[in-house]
PDB file of C-alpha atoms in Angstrom:
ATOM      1  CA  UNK A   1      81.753-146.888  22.336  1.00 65.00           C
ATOM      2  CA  UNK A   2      83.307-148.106  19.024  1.00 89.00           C
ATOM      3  CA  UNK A   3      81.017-147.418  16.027  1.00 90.00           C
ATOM      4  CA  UNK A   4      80.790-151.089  14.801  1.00 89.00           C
ATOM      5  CA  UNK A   5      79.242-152.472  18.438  1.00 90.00           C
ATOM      6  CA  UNK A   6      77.308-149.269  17.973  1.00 89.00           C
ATOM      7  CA  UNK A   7      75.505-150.201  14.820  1.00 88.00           C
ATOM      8  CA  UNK A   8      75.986-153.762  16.310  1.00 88.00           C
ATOM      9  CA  UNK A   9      73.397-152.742  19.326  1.00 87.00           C
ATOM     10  CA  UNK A  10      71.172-150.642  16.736  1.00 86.00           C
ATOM     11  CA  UNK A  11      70.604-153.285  14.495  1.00 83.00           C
ATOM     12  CA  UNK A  12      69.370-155.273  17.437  1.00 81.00           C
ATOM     13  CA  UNK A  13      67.517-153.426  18.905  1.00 78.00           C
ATOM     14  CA  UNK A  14      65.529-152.910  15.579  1.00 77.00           C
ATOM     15  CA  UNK A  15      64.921-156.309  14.782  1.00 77.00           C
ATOM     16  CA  UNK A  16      63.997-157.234  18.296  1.00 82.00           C
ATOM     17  CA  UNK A  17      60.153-158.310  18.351  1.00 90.00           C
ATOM     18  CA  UNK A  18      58.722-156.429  21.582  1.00 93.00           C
ATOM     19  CA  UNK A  19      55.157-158.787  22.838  1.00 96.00           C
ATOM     20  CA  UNK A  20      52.303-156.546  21.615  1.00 97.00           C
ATOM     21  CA  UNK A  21      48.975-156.609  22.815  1.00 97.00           C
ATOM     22  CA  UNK A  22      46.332-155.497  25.250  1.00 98.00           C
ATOM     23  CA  UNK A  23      47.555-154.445  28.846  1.00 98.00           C
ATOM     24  CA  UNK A  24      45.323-153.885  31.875  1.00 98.00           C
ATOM     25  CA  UNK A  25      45.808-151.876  35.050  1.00 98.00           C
ATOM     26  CA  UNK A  26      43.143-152.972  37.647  1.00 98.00           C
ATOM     27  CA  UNK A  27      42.785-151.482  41.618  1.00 97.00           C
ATOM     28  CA  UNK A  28      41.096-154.558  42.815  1.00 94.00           C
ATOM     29  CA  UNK A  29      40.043-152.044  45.678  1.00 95.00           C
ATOM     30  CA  UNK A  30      37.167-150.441  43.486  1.00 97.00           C
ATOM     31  CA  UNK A  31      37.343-152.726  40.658  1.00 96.00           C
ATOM     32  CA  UNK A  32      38.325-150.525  37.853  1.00 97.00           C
ATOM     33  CA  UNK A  33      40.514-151.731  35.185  1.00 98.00           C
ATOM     34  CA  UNK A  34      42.296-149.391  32.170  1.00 98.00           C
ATOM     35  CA  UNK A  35      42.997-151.133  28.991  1.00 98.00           C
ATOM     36  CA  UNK A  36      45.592-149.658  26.573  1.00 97.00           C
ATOM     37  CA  UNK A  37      46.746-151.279  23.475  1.00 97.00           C
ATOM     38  CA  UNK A  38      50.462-151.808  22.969  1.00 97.00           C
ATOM     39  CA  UNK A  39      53.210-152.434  21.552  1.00 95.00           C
ATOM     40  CA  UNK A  40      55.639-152.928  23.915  1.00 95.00           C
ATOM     41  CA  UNK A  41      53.942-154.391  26.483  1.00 97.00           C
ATOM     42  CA  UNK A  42      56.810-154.162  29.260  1.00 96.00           C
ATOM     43  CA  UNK A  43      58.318-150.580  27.470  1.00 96.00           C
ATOM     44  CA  UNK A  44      54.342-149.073  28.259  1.00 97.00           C
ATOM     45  CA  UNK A  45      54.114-150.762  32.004  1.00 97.00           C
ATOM     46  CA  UNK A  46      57.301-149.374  32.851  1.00 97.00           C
ATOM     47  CA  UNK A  47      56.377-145.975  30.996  1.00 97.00           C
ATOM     48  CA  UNK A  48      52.695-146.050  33.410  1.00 98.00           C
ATOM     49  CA  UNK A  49      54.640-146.831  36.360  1.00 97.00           C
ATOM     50  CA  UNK A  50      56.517-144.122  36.172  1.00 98.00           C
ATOM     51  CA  UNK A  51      54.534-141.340  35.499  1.00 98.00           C
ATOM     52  CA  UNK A  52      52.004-142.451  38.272  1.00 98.00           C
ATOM     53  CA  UNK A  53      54.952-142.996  40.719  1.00 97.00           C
ATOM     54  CA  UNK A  54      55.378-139.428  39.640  1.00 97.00           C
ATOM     55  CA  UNK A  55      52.252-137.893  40.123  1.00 97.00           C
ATOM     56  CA  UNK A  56      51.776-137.133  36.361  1.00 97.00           C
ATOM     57  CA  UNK A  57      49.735-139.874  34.377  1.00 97.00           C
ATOM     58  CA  UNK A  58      47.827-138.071  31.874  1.00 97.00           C
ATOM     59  CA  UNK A  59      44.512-140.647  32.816  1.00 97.00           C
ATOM     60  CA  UNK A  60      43.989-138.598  36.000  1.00 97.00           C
ATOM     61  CA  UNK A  61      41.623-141.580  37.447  1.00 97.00           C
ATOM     62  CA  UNK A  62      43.856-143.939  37.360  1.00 98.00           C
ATOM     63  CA  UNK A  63      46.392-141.169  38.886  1.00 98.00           C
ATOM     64  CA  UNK A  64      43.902-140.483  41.691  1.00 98.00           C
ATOM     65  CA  UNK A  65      43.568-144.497  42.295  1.00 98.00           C
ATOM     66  CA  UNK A  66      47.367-145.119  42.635  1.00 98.00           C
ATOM     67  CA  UNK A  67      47.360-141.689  45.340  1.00 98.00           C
ATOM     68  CA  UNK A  68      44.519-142.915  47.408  1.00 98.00           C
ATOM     69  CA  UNK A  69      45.093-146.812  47.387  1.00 97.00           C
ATOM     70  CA  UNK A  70      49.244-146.821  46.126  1.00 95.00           C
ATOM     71  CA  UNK A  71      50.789-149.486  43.826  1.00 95.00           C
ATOM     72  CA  UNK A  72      50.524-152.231  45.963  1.00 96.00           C
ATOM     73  CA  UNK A  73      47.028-152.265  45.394  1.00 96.00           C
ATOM     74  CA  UNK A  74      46.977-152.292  41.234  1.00 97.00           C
ATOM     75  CA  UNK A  75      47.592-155.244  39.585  1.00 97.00           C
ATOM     76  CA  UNK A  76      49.143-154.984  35.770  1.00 97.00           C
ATOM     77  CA  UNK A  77      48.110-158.242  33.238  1.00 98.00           C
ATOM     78  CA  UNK A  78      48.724-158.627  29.157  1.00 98.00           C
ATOM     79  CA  UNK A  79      45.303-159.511  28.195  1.00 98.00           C
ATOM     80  CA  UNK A  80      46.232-160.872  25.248  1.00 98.00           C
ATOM     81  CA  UNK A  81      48.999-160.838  22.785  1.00 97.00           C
ATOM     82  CA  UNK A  82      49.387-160.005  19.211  1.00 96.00           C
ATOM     83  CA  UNK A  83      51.150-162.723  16.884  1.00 94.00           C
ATOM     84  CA  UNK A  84      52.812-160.872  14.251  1.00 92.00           C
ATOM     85  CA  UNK A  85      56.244-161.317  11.866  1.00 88.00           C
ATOM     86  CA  UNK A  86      57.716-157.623  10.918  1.00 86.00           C
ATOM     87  CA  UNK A  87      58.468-155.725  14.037  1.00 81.00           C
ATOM     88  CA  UNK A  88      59.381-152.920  11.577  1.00 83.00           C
ATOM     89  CA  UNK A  89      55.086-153.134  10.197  1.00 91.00           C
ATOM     90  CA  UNK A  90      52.558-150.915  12.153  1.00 94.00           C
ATOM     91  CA  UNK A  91      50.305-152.896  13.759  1.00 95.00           C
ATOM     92  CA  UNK A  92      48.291-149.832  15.422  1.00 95.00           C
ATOM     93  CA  UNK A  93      44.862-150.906  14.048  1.00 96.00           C
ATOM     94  CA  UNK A  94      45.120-154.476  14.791  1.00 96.00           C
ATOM     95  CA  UNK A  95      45.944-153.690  18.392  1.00 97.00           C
ATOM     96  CA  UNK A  96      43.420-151.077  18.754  1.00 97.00           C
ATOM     97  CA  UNK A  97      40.671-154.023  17.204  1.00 97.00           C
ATOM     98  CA  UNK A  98      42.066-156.206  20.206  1.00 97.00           C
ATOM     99  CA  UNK A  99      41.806-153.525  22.628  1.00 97.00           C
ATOM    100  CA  UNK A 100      37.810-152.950  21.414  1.00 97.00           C
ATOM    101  CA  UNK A 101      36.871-156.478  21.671  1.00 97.00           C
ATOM    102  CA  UNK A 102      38.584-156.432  25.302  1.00 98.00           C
ATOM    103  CA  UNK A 103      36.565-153.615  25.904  1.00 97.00           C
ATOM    104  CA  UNK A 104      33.251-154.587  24.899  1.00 97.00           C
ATOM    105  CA  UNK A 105      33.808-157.887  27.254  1.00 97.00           C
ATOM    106  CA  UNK A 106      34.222-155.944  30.463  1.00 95.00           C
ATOM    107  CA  UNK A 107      31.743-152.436  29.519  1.00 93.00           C
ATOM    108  CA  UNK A 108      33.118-151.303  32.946  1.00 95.00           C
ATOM    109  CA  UNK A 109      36.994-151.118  31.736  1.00 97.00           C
ATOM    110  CA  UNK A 110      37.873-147.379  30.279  1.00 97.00           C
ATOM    111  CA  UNK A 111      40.792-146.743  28.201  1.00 97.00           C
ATOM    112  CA  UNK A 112      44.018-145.883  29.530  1.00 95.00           C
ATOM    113  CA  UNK A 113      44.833-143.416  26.352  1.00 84.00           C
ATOM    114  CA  UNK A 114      42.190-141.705  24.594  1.00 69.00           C
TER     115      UNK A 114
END
């Protein structure tokens, strides 16, 4: 690849503005839901996906839900989404705020990451 489309696709990719905000994974089977706060919502489904297609999601719940009941059972929803202006800012404790207030509406949701 020539080095100007390379910085090109760099610089792009850094000013891109990824939807942040609070994602859910629910098995509608036992009614559990995980709530993680993100930001990259779609870059952190795909990442969950993965590793439980795998057999190696860290939340070993949810790991055991997707083995007993499979995907087609879980259902993945942004909760809500985080309005912000500088993709480049960290926006870790307003997301983790979000995820809290989620959190205290269903008492029955756990976190997906600790």
């Amino acid at each position: 690849m020539e080095q100007q489309r390379k910085k090109e696709l760099q610089a792009a990719y850094k000013a891109r503005k990824p939807e942040m905000g609070v994602i859910c994974f629910r098995w509608e089977a036992t009614g559990e839901s995980f709530l993680g706060a993100s930001q990259d919502t779609q870059k952190d489904y795909n990442s969950n996906q993965f590793k439980l297609s795998m057999g190696g999601h860290p939340n070993r719940r949810m790991q055991a839900l997707w083995n007993q009941y499979g995907p087609e059972a879980m259902t993945f929803s942004v909760l809500e989404t985080l309005s912000y202006e500088d993709p480049q800012e960290d926006h870790s404790e307003e997301l983790e705020l979000l995820r809290e207030i989620w959190l205290e509406k269903d008492p029955q949701a756990k976190k997906i990451w600790r």
